[in-house]
XYZ file of N, CA, C and O in Angstrom:
520
model
N 15.025 -0.769 2.979
C 13.927 -1.679 2.757
C 12.863 -1.444 3.832
O 13.174 -1.307 5.006
N 11.608 -1.416 3.418
C 10.499 -1.245 4.352
C 10.226 -2.568 5.068
O 10.395 -3.635 4.499
N 9.814 -2.478 6.316
C 9.487 -3.665 7.104
C 7.981 -3.773 7.234
O 7.341 -2.838 7.728
N 7.396 -4.888 6.792
C 5.941 -5.035 6.869
C 5.453 -5.119 8.313
O 6.115 -5.678 9.173
N 4.279 -4.526 8.556
C 3.581 -4.710 9.820
C 2.309 -5.487 9.507
O 2.046 -5.813 8.351
N 1.513 -5.779 10.507
C 0.282 -6.533 10.309
C -0.620 -5.837 9.297
O -0.786 -4.615 9.324
N -1.219 -6.625 8.412
C -2.104 -6.077 7.380
C -3.359 -5.488 8.007
O -3.874 -6.014 8.989
N -3.825 -4.401 7.432
C -5.099 -3.796 7.839
C -6.113 -4.171 6.773
O -5.953 -3.840 5.600
N -7.156 -4.872 7.183
C -8.179 -5.333 6.254
C -9.278 -4.293 6.134
O -9.763 -3.792 7.147
N -9.659 -3.991 4.916
C -10.707 -3.001 4.688
C -12.076 -3.665 4.713
O -12.634 -3.987 3.686
N -12.625 -3.873 5.896
C -13.957 -4.455 5.979
C -15.015 -3.361 5.968
O -16.065 -3.504 5.395
N -14.734 -2.265 6.607
C -15.631 -1.110 6.614
C -14.768 0.145 6.559
O -13.768 0.245 7.257
N -15.172 1.090 5.735
C -14.352 2.282 5.517
C -14.041 3.016 6.814
O -12.905 3.397 7.057
N -15.030 3.188 7.674
C -14.805 3.943 8.915
C -13.803 3.237 9.818
O -12.899 3.868 10.362
N -13.938 1.924 9.975
C -13.006 1.209 10.852
C -11.612 1.172 10.236
O -10.618 1.218 10.962
N -11.538 1.117 8.917
C -10.246 1.158 8.226
C -9.547 2.471 8.520
O -8.373 2.494 8.891
N -10.261 3.562 8.389
C -9.678 4.877 8.640
C -9.252 4.975 10.098
O -8.137 5.415 10.390
N -10.109 4.538 11.014
C -9.771 4.593 12.439
C -8.507 3.799 12.741
O -7.642 4.266 13.483
N -8.388 2.610 12.161
C -7.214 1.772 12.422
C -5.945 2.394 11.838
O -4.892 2.388 12.476
N -6.041 2.941 10.639
C -4.871 3.572 10.018
C -4.464 4.825 10.795
O -3.280 5.058 11.036
N -5.441 5.619 11.218
C -5.152 6.814 12.024
C -4.447 6.404 13.314
O -3.456 7.012 13.727
N -4.941 5.338 13.948
C -4.331 4.843 15.179
C -2.873 4.429 14.946
O -1.977 4.780 15.719
N -2.634 3.680 13.882
C -1.260 3.252 13.555
C -0.370 4.457 13.240
O 0.790 4.501 13.645
N -0.907 5.434 12.508
C -0.115 6.615 12.151
C 0.305 7.373 13.408
O 1.449 7.833 13.513
N -0.605 7.473 14.365
C -0.263 8.151 15.628
C 0.744 7.324 16.422
O 1.701 7.873 16.979
N 0.514 6.014 16.480
C 1.421 5.118 17.217
C 2.842 5.220 16.679
O 3.806 5.214 17.436
N 2.983 5.297 15.363
C 4.300 5.327 14.724
C 4.797 6.751 14.477
O 5.848 6.943 13.877
N 4.029 7.763 14.898
C 4.381 9.157 14.690
C 4.698 9.426 13.212
O 5.746 9.997 12.863
N 3.783 8.994 12.357
C 3.981 9.086 10.910
C 3.986 10.529 10.436
O 3.246 11.373 10.953
N 4.812 10.799 9.448
C 4.866 12.118 8.820
C 3.988 12.144 7.571
O 3.611 13.212 7.087
N 3.660 10.963 7.052
C 2.816 10.826 5.860
C 2.278 9.407 5.821
O 2.791 8.518 6.511
N 1.250 9.209 5.011
C 0.665 7.873 4.831
C 0.661 7.572 3.339
O 0.160 8.371 2.543
N 1.241 6.443 2.963
C 1.249 6.009 1.568
C 0.216 4.899 1.448
O 0.256 3.915 2.187
N -0.727 5.082 0.529
C -1.828 4.132 0.352
C -1.744 3.525 -1.044
O -1.650 4.251 -2.036
N -1.780 2.213 -1.115
C -1.780 1.538 -2.406
C -3.066 1.834 -3.158
O -4.151 1.763 -2.597
N -2.949 2.218 -4.419
C -4.104 2.499 -5.263
C -4.223 1.407 -6.314
O -3.346 1.266 -7.166
N -5.292 0.600 -6.255
C -5.435 -0.525 -7.182
C -5.972 -0.085 -8.542
O -7.162 -0.142 -8.801
N -5.066 0.367 -9.365
C -5.438 0.751 -10.722
C -5.626 -0.494 -11.572
O -5.032 -1.543 -11.301
N -6.451 -0.374 -12.609
C -6.537 -1.443 -13.598
C -5.211 -1.490 -14.348
O -4.443 -0.525 -14.330
N -4.941 -2.591 -15.003
C -3.656 -2.735 -15.698
C -3.438 -1.654 -16.753
O -2.306 -1.299 -17.050
N -4.526 -1.087 -17.301
C -4.376 -0.016 -18.285
C -4.238 1.364 -17.634
O -4.174 2.383 -18.310
N -4.195 1.395 -16.291
C -4.031 2.646 -15.564
C -5.330 3.345 -15.203
O -5.322 4.360 -14.512
N -6.453 2.807 -15.646
C -7.744 3.427 -15.340
C -8.195 3.089 -13.926
O -7.681 2.169 -13.298
N -9.163 3.860 -13.428
C -9.711 3.664 -12.087
C -10.963 2.808 -12.164
O -11.944 3.195 -12.791
N -10.927 1.657 -11.504
C -12.104 0.812 -11.370
C -12.748 1.069 -10.013
O -12.391 2.016 -9.301
N -13.688 0.213 -9.624
C -14.395 0.383 -8.354
C -13.447 0.342 -7.157
O -13.579 1.123 -6.215
N -12.469 -0.568 -7.160
C -11.535 -0.660 -6.032
C -10.706 0.610 -5.885
O -10.452 1.077 -4.778
N -10.286 1.189 -6.991
C -9.520 2.446 -6.932
C -10.403 3.572 -6.398
O -9.945 4.401 -5.596
N -11.663 3.597 -6.813
C -12.569 4.633 -6.310
C -12.778 4.487 -4.803
O -12.800 5.474 -4.062
N -12.888 3.248 -4.311
C -13.003 3.012 -2.865
C -11.749 3.515 -2.151
O -11.826 4.140 -1.095
N -10.604 3.220 -2.722
C -9.337 3.656 -2.114
C -9.255 5.176 -2.071
O -8.814 5.747 -1.075
N -9.689 5.827 -3.125
C -9.640 7.289 -3.160
C -10.570 7.897 -2.110
O -10.241 8.925 -1.498
N -11.716 7.254 -1.850
C -12.601 7.720 -0.778
C -11.924 7.548 0.588
O -12.008 8.420 1.451
N -11.236 6.427 0.771
C -10.500 6.180 2.006
C -9.384 7.217 2.168
O -9.179 7.753 3.256
N -8.698 7.528 1.106
C -7.620 8.523 1.126
C -8.175 9.890 1.538
O -7.584 10.581 2.376
N -9.315 10.261 0.976
C -9.932 11.544 1.336
C -10.275 11.567 2.825
O -10.039 12.575 3.514
N -10.822 10.465 3.341
C -11.171 10.384 4.762
C -9.924 10.451 5.636
O -9.927 11.098 6.691
N -8.845 9.800 5.209
C -7.594 9.840 5.964
C -7.019 11.253 6.004
O -6.540 11.708 7.039
N -7.069 11.939 4.894
C -6.562 13.319 4.854
C -7.343 14.197 5.829
O -6.769 14.998 6.561
N -8.657 14.020 5.835
C -9.515 14.812 6.724
C -9.264 14.459 8.190
O -9.226 15.330 9.053
N -9.069 13.175 8.474
C -8.912 12.710 9.861
C -7.539 12.975 10.453
O -7.411 13.096 11.668
N -6.512 13.013 9.618
C -5.150 13.097 10.157
C -4.473 14.442 9.936
O -3.577 14.802 10.696
N -4.826 15.126 8.864
C -4.105 16.341 8.508
C -2.734 16.045 7.918
O -1.967 16.949 7.619
N -2.419 14.759 7.769
C -1.127 14.348 7.196
C -1.223 14.260 5.681
O -2.311 14.054 5.132
N -0.084 14.355 5.005
C -0.101 14.050 3.575
C -0.457 12.567 3.404
O 0.105 11.712 4.100
N -1.408 12.278 2.535
C -1.789 10.893 2.233
C -1.558 10.713 0.747
O -2.197 11.365 -0.078
N -0.605 9.852 0.423
C -0.137 9.703 -0.944
C -0.670 8.416 -1.551
O -0.352 7.321 -1.080
N -1.485 8.514 -2.614
C -1.899 7.303 -3.320
C -0.729 6.821 -4.176
O -0.025 7.628 -4.779
N -0.519 5.491 -4.222
C 0.605 4.960 -4.987
C 0.176 3.716 -5.756
O -0.474 2.834 -5.212
N 0.560 3.662 -6.988
C 0.218 2.561 -7.878
C 0.652 1.230 -7.276
O 1.835 1.018 -7.028
N -0.305 0.350 -7.059
C 0.042 -0.938 -6.467
C 0.036 -2.081 -7.480
O 0.197 -3.239 -7.111
N -0.130 -1.743 -8.758
C -0.144 -2.804 -9.767
C 1.116 -3.656 -9.668
O 2.218 -3.146 -9.553
N 0.911 -4.942 -9.688
C 1.944 -5.979 -9.661
C 2.708 -6.068 -8.338
O 3.640 -6.853 -8.215
N 2.323 -5.310 -7.327
C 3.005 -5.404 -6.035
C 2.761 -6.776 -5.394
O 3.662 -7.324 -4.748
N 1.583 -7.343 -5.586
C 1.293 -8.670 -5.022
C 2.133 -9.738 -5.712
O 2.642 -10.648 -5.053
N 2.317 -9.613 -7.013
C 3.147 -10.569 -7.760
C 4.583 -10.517 -7.240
O 5.207 -11.551 -6.991
N 5.097 -9.306 -7.044
C 6.459 -9.159 -6.517
C 6.541 -9.699 -5.091
O 7.517 -10.352 -4.714
N 5.497 -9.450 -4.301
C 5.482 -9.942 -2.912
C 5.481 -11.471 -2.889
O 6.196 -12.084 -2.081
N 4.695 -12.092 -3.762
C 4.687 -13.556 -3.839
C 6.074 -14.082 -4.162
O 6.542 -15.043 -3.552
N 6.745 -13.440 -5.103
C 8.086 -13.856 -5.488
C 9.064 -13.722 -4.316
O 9.850 -14.639 -4.043
N 9.002 -12.610 -3.621
C 9.899 -12.408 -2.476
C 9.628 -13.420 -1.369
O 10.567 -13.934 -0.749
N 8.357 -13.687 -1.100
C 8.023 -14.656 -0.050
C 8.493 -16.059 -0.431
O 9.018 -16.788 0.412
N 8.318 -16.432 -1.703
C 8.795 -17.747 -2.154
C 10.305 -17.844 -2.000
O 10.833 -18.859 -1.550
N 11.014 -16.774 -2.373
C 12.467 -16.742 -2.249
C 12.884 -16.907 -0.788
O 13.899 -17.527 -0.489
N 12.070 -16.362 0.115
C 12.360 -16.462 1.553
C 11.902 -17.803 2.143
O 12.051 -18.030 3.341
N 11.333 -18.680 1.292
C 10.912 -19.994 1.755
C 9.515 -20.043 2.342
O 9.160 -20.995 3.039
N 8.689 -19.028 2.063
C 7.314 -18.978 2.565
C 6.343 -19.210 1.422
O 6.561 -18.709 0.321
N 5.272 -19.942 1.695
C 4.238 -20.139 0.682
C 3.226 -19.007 0.821
O 2.445 -18.981 1.770
N 3.228 -18.062 -0.134
C 2.366 -16.880 -0.029
C 0.881 -17.201 0.064
O 0.129 -16.487 0.689
N 0.446 -18.290 -0.551
C -0.978 -18.610 -0.574
C -1.504 -19.031 0.794
O -2.701 -19.063 1.010
N -0.635 -19.344 1.731
C -1.073 -19.822 3.047
C -1.444 -18.700 4.015
O -2.098 -18.953 5.009
N -1.011 -17.490 3.748
C -1.263 -16.412 4.685
C -1.487 -15.108 3.922
O -0.539 -14.403 3.591
N -2.772 -14.782 3.647
C -3.094 -13.578 2.874
C -2.632 -12.313 3.581
O -2.162 -11.371 2.946
N -2.725 -12.277 4.903
C -2.270 -11.108 5.652
C -0.790 -10.855 5.446
O -0.363 -9.712 5.253
N 0.002 -11.915 5.461
C 1.451 -11.773 5.244
C 1.724 -11.283 3.827
O 2.581 -10.433 3.610
N 0.977 -11.821 2.862
C 1.137 -11.401 1.469
C 0.771 -9.924 1.313
O 1.499 -9.155 0.682
N -0.352 -9.514 1.913
C -0.766 -8.112 1.834
C 0.269 -7.193 2.496
O 0.564 -6.112 1.989
N 0.808 -7.621 3.633
C 1.829 -6.822 4.324
C 3.090 -6.692 3.476
O 3.678 -5.610 3.392
N 3.499 -7.786 2.846
C 4.687 -7.752 1.985
C 4.448 -6.839 0.780
O 5.334 -6.066 0.396
N 3.248 -6.898 0.199
C 2.921 -6.026 -0.937
C 2.914 -4.564 -0.497
O 3.406 -3.684 -1.219
N 2.390 -4.292 0.699
C 2.385 -2.919 1.218
C 3.815 -2.404 1.405
O 4.107 -1.236 1.115
N 4.697 -3.270 1.875
C 6.103 -2.873 2.043
C 6.724 -2.541 0.685
O 7.493 -1.576 0.562
N 6.380 -3.293 -0.333
C 6.893 -3.042 -1.683
C 6.385 -1.703 -2.200
O 7.133 -0.923 -2.809
N 5.109 -1.402 -1.940
C 4.535 -0.114 -2.350
C 5.279 1.024 -1.660
O 5.659 2.018 -2.293
N 5.519 0.880 -0.357
C 6.245 1.918 0.385
C 7.674 2.057 -0.128
O 8.176 3.171 -0.300
N 8.338 0.942 -0.391
C 9.701 0.991 -0.927
C 9.734 1.750 -2.251
O 10.663 2.539 -2.500
N 8.743 1.515 -3.101
C 8.693 2.197 -4.395
C 8.530 3.701 -4.211
O 9.208 4.499 -4.867
N 7.647 4.096 -3.296
C 7.447 5.520 -3.032
C 8.724 6.147 -2.463
O 9.141 7.224 -2.885
N 9.343 5.469 -1.505
C 10.583 5.981 -0.919
C 11.690 6.104 -1.968
O 12.429 7.086 -1.988
N 11.783 5.099 -2.837
C 12.811 5.133 -3.879
C 12.595 6.311 -4.813
O 13.546 7.021 -5.162
N 11.352 6.552 -5.209
C 11.094 7.682 -6.105
C 11.343 9.002 -5.379
O 11.888 9.941 -5.950
N 10.979 9.064 -4.132
C 11.191 10.278 -3.343
C 12.678 10.613 -3.245
O 13.067 11.768 -3.239
N 13.492 9.567 -3.151
C 14.943 9.770 -3.100
C 15.534 9.963 -4.489
O 16.732 10.179 -4.616
N 14.703 9.819 -5.508
C 15.182 10.022 -6.873
C 15.901 8.834 -7.459
O 16.666 8.973 -8.403
N 15.654 7.655 -6.882
C 16.302 6.450 -7.402
C 15.537 5.928 -8.601
O 14.392 5.551 -8.500
N 16.171 5.915 -9.744
C 15.538 5.402 -10.952
C 15.712 3.898 -11.082
O 15.129 3.284 -11.965
N 16.494 3.281 -10.196
C 16.787 1.857 -10.345
C 15.733 0.952 -9.704
O 15.777 -0.252 -9.875
N 14.771 1.518 -8.963
C 13.747 0.679 -8.347
C 12.747 0.261 -9.415
O 12.348 1.065 -10.246
N 12.317 -1.013 -9.423
C 11.447 -1.505 -10.494
C 10.132 -0.756 -10.642
O 9.572 -0.723 -11.720
N 9.596 -0.148 -9.588
C 8.317 0.543 -9.707
C 8.481 2.057 -9.675
O 7.517 2.782 -9.542
N 9.701 2.548 -9.835
C 9.926 3.978 -9.674
C 9.276 4.806 -10.773
O 9.078 5.983 -10.610
N 8.903 4.201 -11.873
C 8.276 4.967 -12.934
C 6.760 5.021 -12.785
O 6.080 5.680 -13.540
N 6.200 4.318 -11.797
C 4.762 4.322 -11.585
C 4.361 5.501 -10.731
O 5.170 6.094 -10.053
N 3.050 5.803 -10.725
C 2.616 6.940 -9.932
C 1.600 6.636 -8.851
O 1.865 6.877 -7.708
N 0.413 6.129 -9.126
C -0.637 6.014 -8.100
C -1.103 4.576 -7.757
O -1.063 3.732 -8.597
N -1.791 4.206 -6.428
C -2.324 2.868 -6.019
C -3.274 2.724 -4.806
O -3.466 3.666 -4.101
N -3.932 1.497 -4.267
C -4.968 1.236 -3.217
C -4.627 0.148 -2.200
O -3.935 -0.778 -2.531
N -5.196 0.209 -0.998
C -4.958 -0.802 0.026
C -5.595 -2.147 -0.348
O -6.693 -2.155 -0.864
N -4.929 -3.210 -0.084
C -5.464 -4.536 -0.392
C -6.686 -4.805 0.474
O -6.744 -4.422 1.613
N -7.651 -5.465 -0.108
C -8.859 -5.806 0.657
C -8.895 -7.269 0.943
O -8.391 -8.073 0.247
């Protein structure tokens, strides 16, 4: 299971990239998985296009593999997990975003390991929460 860290808010693309690069170096990351906010029909809207620009900047800045991952319904699952843990998700957006990011990472890790039993293992691409 992935452990959430503090949410990174996308207020400006450059500062977002700088903060993610800093975290990747701090954690000695081998890759960066970025949630891609696809529309429910799988198409790319404005938020997905913003995420893809951020992904391109991260690839250029880090030289690391940067993997876009479908984040559809990750927030819904995060809300459910937080409620189960006795937390009200609506009270802390940062905590909700961090929990959703952990779910996105878990899905990517599960698919990488070839686990078909993870609920999002059949999905492919996604964007960072704003």
